[in-house]
mmCIF file of C-alpha atoms in Angstrom:
data_model
loop_
_atom_site.group_PDB
_atom_site.id
_atom_site.type_symbol
_atom_site.label_atom_id
_atom_site.label_comp_id
_atom_site.label_asym_id
_atom_site.label_seq_id
_atom_site.Cartn_x
_atom_site.Cartn_y
_atom_site.Cartn_z
ATOM 1 C CA GLN K 1 0.000 0.000 0.000
ATOM 2 C CA VAL K 2 1.218 3.444 -0.943
ATOM 3 C CA GLN K 3 -0.277 6.702 0.183
ATOM 4 C CA LEU K 4 0.369 10.399 -0.220
ATOM 5 C CA VAL K 5 -0.196 12.811 2.637
ATOM 6 C CA GLU K 6 -0.476 16.489 1.821
ATOM 7 C CA SER K 7 -0.186 19.471 4.113
ATOM 8 C CA GLY K 8 0.242 23.215 3.997
ATOM 9 C CA GLY K 9 -2.956 24.570 2.514
ATOM 10 C CA GLY K 10 -4.945 27.371 4.069
ATOM 11 C CA LEU K 11 -6.211 30.912 3.778
ATOM 12 C CA VAL K 12 -3.857 33.698 2.765
ATOM 13 C CA GLN K 13 -4.196 37.255 1.534
ATOM 14 C CA ALA K 14 -3.240 38.196 -1.985
ATOM 15 C CA GLY K 15 0.503 38.681 -2.233
ATOM 16 C CA GLY K 16 1.159 36.172 0.516
ATOM 17 C CA SER K 17 2.925 32.829 0.464
ATOM 18 C CA LEU K 18 2.185 29.216 1.268
ATOM 19 C CA ARG K 19 4.225 26.046 1.087
ATOM 20 C CA LEU K 20 2.604 22.733 0.252
ATOM 21 C CA SER K 21 4.166 19.403 1.134
ATOM 22 C CA CYS K 22 3.358 15.903 -0.032
ATOM 23 C CA ALA K 23 4.999 12.848 1.479
ATOM 24 C CA ALA K 24 4.780 9.416 -0.101
ATOM 25 C CA SER K 25 4.917 6.402 2.170
ATOM 26 C CA GLY K 26 4.597 2.662 1.870
ATOM 27 C CA SER K 27 6.361 -0.018 -0.112
ATOM 28 C CA ILE K 28 8.065 2.175 -2.705
ATOM 29 C CA PHE K 29 10.964 1.071 -4.882
ATOM 30 C CA GLU K 30 11.347 4.152 -7.031
ATOM 31 C CA ILE K 31 9.619 7.483 -7.670
ATOM 32 C CA ASN K 32 9.709 9.067 -11.092
ATOM 33 C CA VAL K 33 7.767 12.252 -11.757
ATOM 34 C CA MET K 34 6.148 14.190 -8.899
ATOM 35 C CA GLY K 35 3.727 16.986 -9.531
ATOM 36 C CA TRP K 36 1.029 19.301 -8.293
ATOM 37 C CA TYR K 37 -2.366 19.746 -9.900
ATOM 38 C CA ARG K 38 -5.136 22.109 -8.923
ATOM 39 C CA GLN K 39 -8.848 22.309 -9.474
ATOM 40 C CA ALA K 40 -10.814 25.496 -9.004
ATOM 41 C CA PRO K 41 -14.607 25.461 -8.587
ATOM 42 C CA GLY K 42 -16.293 24.826 -11.905
ATOM 43 C CA LYS K 43 -13.011 24.247 -13.718
ATOM 44 C CA GLN K 44 -11.062 21.250 -14.897
ATOM 45 C CA ARG K 45 -8.097 19.954 -12.986
ATOM 46 C CA GLU K 46 -4.845 21.338 -14.392
ATOM 47 C CA LEU K 47 -1.191 20.516 -13.952
ATOM 48 C CA VAL K 48 0.543 23.343 -12.090
ATOM 49 C CA ALA K 49 4.104 22.067 -11.815
ATOM 50 C CA ALA K 50 6.096 18.868 -12.150
ATOM 51 C CA ILE K 51 9.579 17.679 -11.313
ATOM 52 C CA THR K 52 11.444 14.629 -12.554
ATOM 53 C CA SER K 53 13.690 12.373 -10.510
ATOM 54 C CA GLY K 54 16.637 14.228 -12.017
ATOM 55 C CA GLY K 55 15.326 17.599 -10.919
ATOM 56 C CA SER K 56 13.999 18.972 -14.206
ATOM 57 C CA THR K 57 10.962 21.165 -13.659
ATOM 58 C CA ASP K 58 8.047 22.499 -15.651
ATOM 59 C CA TYR K 59 5.314 25.008 -14.822
ATOM 60 C CA ILE K 60 2.164 26.372 -16.343
ATOM 61 C CA ASP K 61 2.649 29.914 -17.573
ATOM 62 C CA SER K 62 0.389 31.496 -14.971
ATOM 63 C CA VAL K 63 2.641 30.482 -12.061
ATOM 64 C CA LYS K 64 6.077 30.897 -13.610
ATOM 65 C CA GLY K 65 8.237 33.149 -11.488
ATOM 66 C CA ARG K 66 5.902 32.789 -8.493
ATOM 67 C CA PHE K 67 5.801 29.054 -7.696
ATOM 68 C CA THR K 68 8.737 26.714 -7.158
ATOM 69 C CA ILE K 69 8.511 22.945 -7.086
ATOM 70 C CA SER K 70 11.192 20.908 -5.356
ATOM 71 C CA ARG K 71 11.665 17.417 -3.966
ATOM 72 C CA ASP K 72 13.589 15.573 -1.299
ATOM 73 C CA ASN K 73 14.258 12.110 -2.680
ATOM 74 C CA ALA K 74 15.488 10.801 0.669
ATOM 75 C CA LYS K 75 12.122 11.677 2.214
ATOM 76 C CA ASN K 76 9.973 10.833 -0.838
ATOM 77 C CA THR K 77 8.529 14.311 -0.497
ATOM 78 C CA VAL K 78 7.607 17.004 -2.983
ATOM 79 C CA TYR K 79 7.054 20.659 -2.146
ATOM 80 C CA LEU K 80 5.363 23.580 -3.814
ATOM 81 C CA GLN K 81 6.465 27.009 -2.654
ATOM 82 C CA MET K 82 3.846 29.531 -3.697
ATOM 83 C CA ASN K 83 4.708 33.219 -3.544
ATOM 84 C CA SER K 84 2.864 36.343 -4.675
ATOM 85 C CA LEU K 85 -0.387 34.457 -4.490
ATOM 86 C CA LYS K 86 -3.390 35.768 -6.399
ATOM 87 C CA PRO K 87 -7.110 35.167 -5.893
ATOM 88 C CA GLU K 88 -7.117 33.147 -9.124
ATOM 89 C CA ASP K 89 -4.759 30.654 -7.466
ATOM 90 C CA THR K 90 -7.622 29.607 -5.208
ATOM 91 C CA ALA K 91 -8.222 25.886 -5.716
ATOM 92 C CA VAL K 92 -7.845 22.457 -4.247
ATOM 93 C CA TYR K 93 -4.269 21.376 -4.845
ATOM 94 C CA TYR K 94 -3.524 17.694 -5.441
ATOM 95 C CA CYS K 95 -0.202 15.930 -5.261
ATOM 96 C CA ASN K 96 0.461 13.401 -8.029
ATOM 97 C CA VAL K 97 3.260 10.852 -8.040
ATOM 98 C CA HIS K 98 4.384 8.221 -10.528
ATOM 99 C CA LEU K 99 6.072 5.430 -8.621
ATOM 100 C CA LEU K 100 7.179 1.833 -8.843
ATOM 101 C CA PRO K 101 6.199 -0.217 -5.789
ATOM 102 C CA HIS K 102 8.449 -2.940 -4.412
ATOM 103 C CA GLY K 103 7.829 -6.115 -6.355
ATOM 104 C CA GLY K 104 5.867 -4.234 -8.981
ATOM 105 C CA PHE K 105 6.340 -4.402 -12.736
ATOM 106 C CA ARG K 106 4.852 -1.106 -13.797
ATOM 107 C CA TYR K 107 4.654 2.443 -12.547
ATOM 108 C CA LEU K 108 1.527 3.502 -10.711
ATOM 109 C CA GLU K 109 -0.051 6.948 -10.624
ATOM 110 C CA VAL K 110 -1.043 7.913 -7.075
ATOM 111 C CA TRP K 111 -3.018 10.967 -5.961
ATOM 112 C CA GLY K 112 -3.063 12.849 -2.693
ATOM 113 C CA GLN K 113 -6.283 13.723 -0.918
ATOM 114 C CA GLY K 114 -6.112 17.383 -1.867
ATOM 115 C CA THR K 115 -5.521 20.496 0.180
ATOM 116 C CA LEU K 116 -7.506 23.720 -0.149
ATOM 117 C CA VAL K 117 -5.711 26.962 -0.898
ATOM 118 C CA THR K 118 -7.812 30.103 -0.603
ATOM 119 C CA VAL K 119 -6.406 33.483 -1.585
ATOM 120 C CA SER K 120 -8.445 36.491 -0.507
ATOM 121 C CA SER K 121 -8.304 39.797 -2.324
#
């Protein structure tokens, strides 16, 4: 069994900062890509940022220069540092991890439970 536990969401004023964390636990052999998605009310879920096992990163245009994704491979944890937050960043943020479990033969895609980020104007 593998699970992802997210933390760090909350309410913040526009211009403020939050840091999200997502820790993977369980019988994990290897983690490949780790990422953060978000879903705002009435909108589709979108990929916000992703990071490979080698540290390469990618972001959607709307968060470039404001958000930073990072990972600690020793802790199987991915972070999302969010600065200069805007009301349009309000959404439920989901951690997403592609991993190979011990004894497994293919990578699995695992989702976190989601954490709400609310940015007030």
